[in-house]
Short mmCIF file of C-alpha atoms in Angstrom, two decimals:
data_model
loop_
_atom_site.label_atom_id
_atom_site.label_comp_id
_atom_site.label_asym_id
_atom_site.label_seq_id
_atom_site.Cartn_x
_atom_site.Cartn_y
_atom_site.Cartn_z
CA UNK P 2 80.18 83.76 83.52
CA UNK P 3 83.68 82.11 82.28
CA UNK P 4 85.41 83.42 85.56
CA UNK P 5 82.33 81.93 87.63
CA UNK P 6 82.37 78.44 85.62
CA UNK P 7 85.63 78.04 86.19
CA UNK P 8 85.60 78.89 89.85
CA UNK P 9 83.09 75.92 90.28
CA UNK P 10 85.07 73.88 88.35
CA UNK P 11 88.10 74.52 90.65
CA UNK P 12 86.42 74.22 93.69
CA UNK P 13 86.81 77.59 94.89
CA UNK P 14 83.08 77.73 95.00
CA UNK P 15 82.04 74.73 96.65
CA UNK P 16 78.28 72.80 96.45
CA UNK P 17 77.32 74.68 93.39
CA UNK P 18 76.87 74.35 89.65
CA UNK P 19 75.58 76.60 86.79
CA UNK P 20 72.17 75.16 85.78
CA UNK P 21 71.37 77.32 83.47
CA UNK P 22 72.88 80.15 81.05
CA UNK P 23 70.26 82.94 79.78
CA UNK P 24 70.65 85.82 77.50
CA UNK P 25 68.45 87.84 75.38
CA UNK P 26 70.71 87.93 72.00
CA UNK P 27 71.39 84.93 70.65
CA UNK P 28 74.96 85.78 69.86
CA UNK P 29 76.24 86.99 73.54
CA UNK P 30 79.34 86.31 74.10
CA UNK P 31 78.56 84.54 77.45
CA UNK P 32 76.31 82.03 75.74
CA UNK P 33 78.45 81.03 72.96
CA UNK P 34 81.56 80.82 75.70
CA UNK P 35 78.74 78.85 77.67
CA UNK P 36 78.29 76.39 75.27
CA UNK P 37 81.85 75.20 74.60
CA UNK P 38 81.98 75.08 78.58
CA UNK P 39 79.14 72.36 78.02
CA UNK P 40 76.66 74.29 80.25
CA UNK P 41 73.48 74.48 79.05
CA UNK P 42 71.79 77.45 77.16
CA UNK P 43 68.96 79.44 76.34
CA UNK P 44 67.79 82.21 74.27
CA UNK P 45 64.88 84.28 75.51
CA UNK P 46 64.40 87.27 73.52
CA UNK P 47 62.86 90.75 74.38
CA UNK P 48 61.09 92.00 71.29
CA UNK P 49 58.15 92.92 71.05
CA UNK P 50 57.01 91.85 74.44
CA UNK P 51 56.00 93.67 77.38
CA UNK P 52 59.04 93.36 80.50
CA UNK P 53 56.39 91.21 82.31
CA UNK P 54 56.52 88.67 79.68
CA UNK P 55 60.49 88.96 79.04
CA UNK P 56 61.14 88.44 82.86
CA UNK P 57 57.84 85.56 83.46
CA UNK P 58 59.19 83.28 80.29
CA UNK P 59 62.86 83.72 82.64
CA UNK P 60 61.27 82.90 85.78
CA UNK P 61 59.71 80.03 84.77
CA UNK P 62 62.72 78.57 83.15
CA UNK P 63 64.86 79.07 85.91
CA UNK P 64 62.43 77.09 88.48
CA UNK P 65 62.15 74.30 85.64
CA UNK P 66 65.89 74.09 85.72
CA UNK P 67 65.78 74.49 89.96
CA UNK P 68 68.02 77.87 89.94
CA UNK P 69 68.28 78.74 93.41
CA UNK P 70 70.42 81.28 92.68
CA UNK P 71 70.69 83.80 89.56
CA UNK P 72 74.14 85.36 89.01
CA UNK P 73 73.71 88.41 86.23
CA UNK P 74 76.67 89.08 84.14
CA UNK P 75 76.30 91.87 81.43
CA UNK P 76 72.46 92.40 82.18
CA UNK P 77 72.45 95.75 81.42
CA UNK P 78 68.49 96.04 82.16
CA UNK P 79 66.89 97.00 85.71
CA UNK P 80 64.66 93.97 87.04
CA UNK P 81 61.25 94.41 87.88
CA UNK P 82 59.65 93.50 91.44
CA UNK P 83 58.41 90.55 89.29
CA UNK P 84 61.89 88.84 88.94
CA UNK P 85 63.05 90.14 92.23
CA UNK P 86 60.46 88.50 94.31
CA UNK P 87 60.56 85.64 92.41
CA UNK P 88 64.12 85.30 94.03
CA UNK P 89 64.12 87.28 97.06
CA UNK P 90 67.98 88.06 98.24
CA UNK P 91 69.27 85.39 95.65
CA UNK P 92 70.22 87.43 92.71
CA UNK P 93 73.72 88.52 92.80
CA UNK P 94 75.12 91.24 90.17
CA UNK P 95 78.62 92.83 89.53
CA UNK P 96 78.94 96.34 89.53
CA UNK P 97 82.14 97.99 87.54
CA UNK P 98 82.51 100.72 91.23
CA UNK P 99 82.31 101.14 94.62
CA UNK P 100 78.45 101.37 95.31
CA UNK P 101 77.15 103.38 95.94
CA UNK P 102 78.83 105.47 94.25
CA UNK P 103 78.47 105.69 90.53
CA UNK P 104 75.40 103.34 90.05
CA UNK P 105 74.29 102.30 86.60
CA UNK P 106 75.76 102.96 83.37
CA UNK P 107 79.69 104.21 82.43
CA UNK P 108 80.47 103.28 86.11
CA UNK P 109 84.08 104.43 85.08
CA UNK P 110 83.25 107.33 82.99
CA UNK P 111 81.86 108.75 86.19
CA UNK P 112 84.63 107.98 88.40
CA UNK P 113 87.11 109.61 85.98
CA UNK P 114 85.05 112.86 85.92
CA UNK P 115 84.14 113.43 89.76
CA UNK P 116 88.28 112.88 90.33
CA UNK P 117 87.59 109.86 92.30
CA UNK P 118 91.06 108.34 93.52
CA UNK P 119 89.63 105.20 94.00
CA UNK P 120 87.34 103.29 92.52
CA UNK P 121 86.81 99.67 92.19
CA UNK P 122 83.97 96.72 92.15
CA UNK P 123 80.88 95.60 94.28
CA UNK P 124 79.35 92.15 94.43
CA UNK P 125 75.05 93.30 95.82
CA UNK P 126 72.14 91.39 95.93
CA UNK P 127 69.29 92.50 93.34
CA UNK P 128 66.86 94.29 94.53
CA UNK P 129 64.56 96.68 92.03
CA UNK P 130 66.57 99.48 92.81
CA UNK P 131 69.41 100.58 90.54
CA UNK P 132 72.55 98.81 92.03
CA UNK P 133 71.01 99.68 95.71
CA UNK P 134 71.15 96.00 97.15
CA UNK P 135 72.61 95.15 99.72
CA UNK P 136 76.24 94.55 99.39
CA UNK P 137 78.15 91.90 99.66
CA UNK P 138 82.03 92.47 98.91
CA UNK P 139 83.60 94.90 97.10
CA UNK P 140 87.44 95.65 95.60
CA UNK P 141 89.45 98.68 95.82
CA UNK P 142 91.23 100.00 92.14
CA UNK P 143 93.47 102.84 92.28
CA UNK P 144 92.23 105.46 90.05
CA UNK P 145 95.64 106.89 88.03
CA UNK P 146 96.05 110.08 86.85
CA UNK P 147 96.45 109.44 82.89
CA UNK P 148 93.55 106.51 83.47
CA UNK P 149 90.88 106.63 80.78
CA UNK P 150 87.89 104.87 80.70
CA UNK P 151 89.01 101.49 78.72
CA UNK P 152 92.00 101.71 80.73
CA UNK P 153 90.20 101.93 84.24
CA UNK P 154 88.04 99.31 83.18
CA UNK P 155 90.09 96.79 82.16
CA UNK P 156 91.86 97.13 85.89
CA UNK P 157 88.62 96.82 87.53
CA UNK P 158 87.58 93.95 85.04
CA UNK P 159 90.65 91.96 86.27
CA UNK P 160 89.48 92.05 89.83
CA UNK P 161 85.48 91.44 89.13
CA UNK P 162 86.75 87.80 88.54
CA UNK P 163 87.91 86.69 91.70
CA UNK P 164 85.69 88.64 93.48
CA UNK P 165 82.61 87.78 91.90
CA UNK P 166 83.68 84.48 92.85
CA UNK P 167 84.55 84.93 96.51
CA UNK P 168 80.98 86.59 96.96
CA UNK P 169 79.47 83.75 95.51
CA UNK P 170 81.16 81.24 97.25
CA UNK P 171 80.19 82.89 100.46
CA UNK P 172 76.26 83.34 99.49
CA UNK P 173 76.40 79.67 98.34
CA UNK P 174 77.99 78.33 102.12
CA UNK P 175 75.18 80.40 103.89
CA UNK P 176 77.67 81.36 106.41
CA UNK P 177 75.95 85.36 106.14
CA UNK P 178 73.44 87.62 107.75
CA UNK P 179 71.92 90.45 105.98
CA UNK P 180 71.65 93.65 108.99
CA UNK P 181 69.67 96.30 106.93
CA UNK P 182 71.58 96.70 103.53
CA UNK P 183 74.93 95.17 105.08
CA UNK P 184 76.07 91.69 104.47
CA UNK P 185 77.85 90.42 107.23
CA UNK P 186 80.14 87.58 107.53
CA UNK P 187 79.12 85.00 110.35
CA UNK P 188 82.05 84.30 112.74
CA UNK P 189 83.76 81.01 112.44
CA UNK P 190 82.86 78.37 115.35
CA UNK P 191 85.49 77.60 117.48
#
């Protein structure tokens, strides 16, 4: 979210602005950091209610606050076709590998174990399948022999920022086609 913010704020991502930050714990990280950026907040919390309720009460305060465009950061939940219709090919999420390998949870963890050499980070649209949207950009890491997991992570962290970023900042200009569950750039006019 910080790396995004700022990224709009520099112009690297142009015709945008955060409308809205969301989280389901009050004390995210994100939301506090959100805050002192001066963006405005809200709290929508998942107990006791069914995911249909969690994700509507979202929905509805996104459209209040005219989100075309949710960006997840840290939303370690799958969405439901309820949220994911509600913004068809405009949810973008962050992925800690190189989808689709090593979907979901302890993205690095898994790369470690299989002996991958590379690993790295992906930029997909949301659909309700786990990490299986279409993709949009992705990084290459080098994975190192005496990696571990913090280690690896922290590599891949470094280049989430500017990617996330880049992807956005392409989605945002329009200047894309989706072919299947590619994302293709559209050649500059000459």
């Amino acid at each position: 979210m910080i790396a995004l913010s700022e990224a709009i704020s520099r112009g690297a991502v142009r015709n945008a602005k955060i409308a809205l930050v969301v989280s389901d714990k009050s004390n995210a990280a994100g939301l506090l950091a959100a805050k002192e950026l001066g963006h405005e907040t809200l709290v929508v919390e998942r107990s006791k209610r069914t995911r249909q309720e969690h994700e509507t009460e979202i929905i509805e305060a996104l459209r209040q606050h005219q989100v075309d465009l949710v960006c997840l950061a840290g939303f370690m939940r799958l969405l439901s076709p309820c949220f994911t219709n509600a913004f068809p090919q405009r949810i973008l999420n962050i992925h800690p590998s190189l989808l689709p390998s090593f979907p979901g949870l302890d993205a690095q963890k898994q790369a470690i174990e299989h002996g991958a050499k590379f690993s790295g980070c992906t930029v997909h649209f949301v659909d309700d399948t786990l990490d299986g949207g279409p993709i949009i950009a992705q990084r290459v890491v080098p994975v190192l022999a005496d990696d571990t997991e913090a280690t690896l992570a922290a590599r891949i962290l470094e280049q989430e920022h500017s990617l996330y970023a880049e992807a956005l900042a392409l989605v945002v200009s329009g200047q894309f086609d989706i072919a299947g569950r590619r994302v293709v750039k559209k050649a500059a006019r000459k």
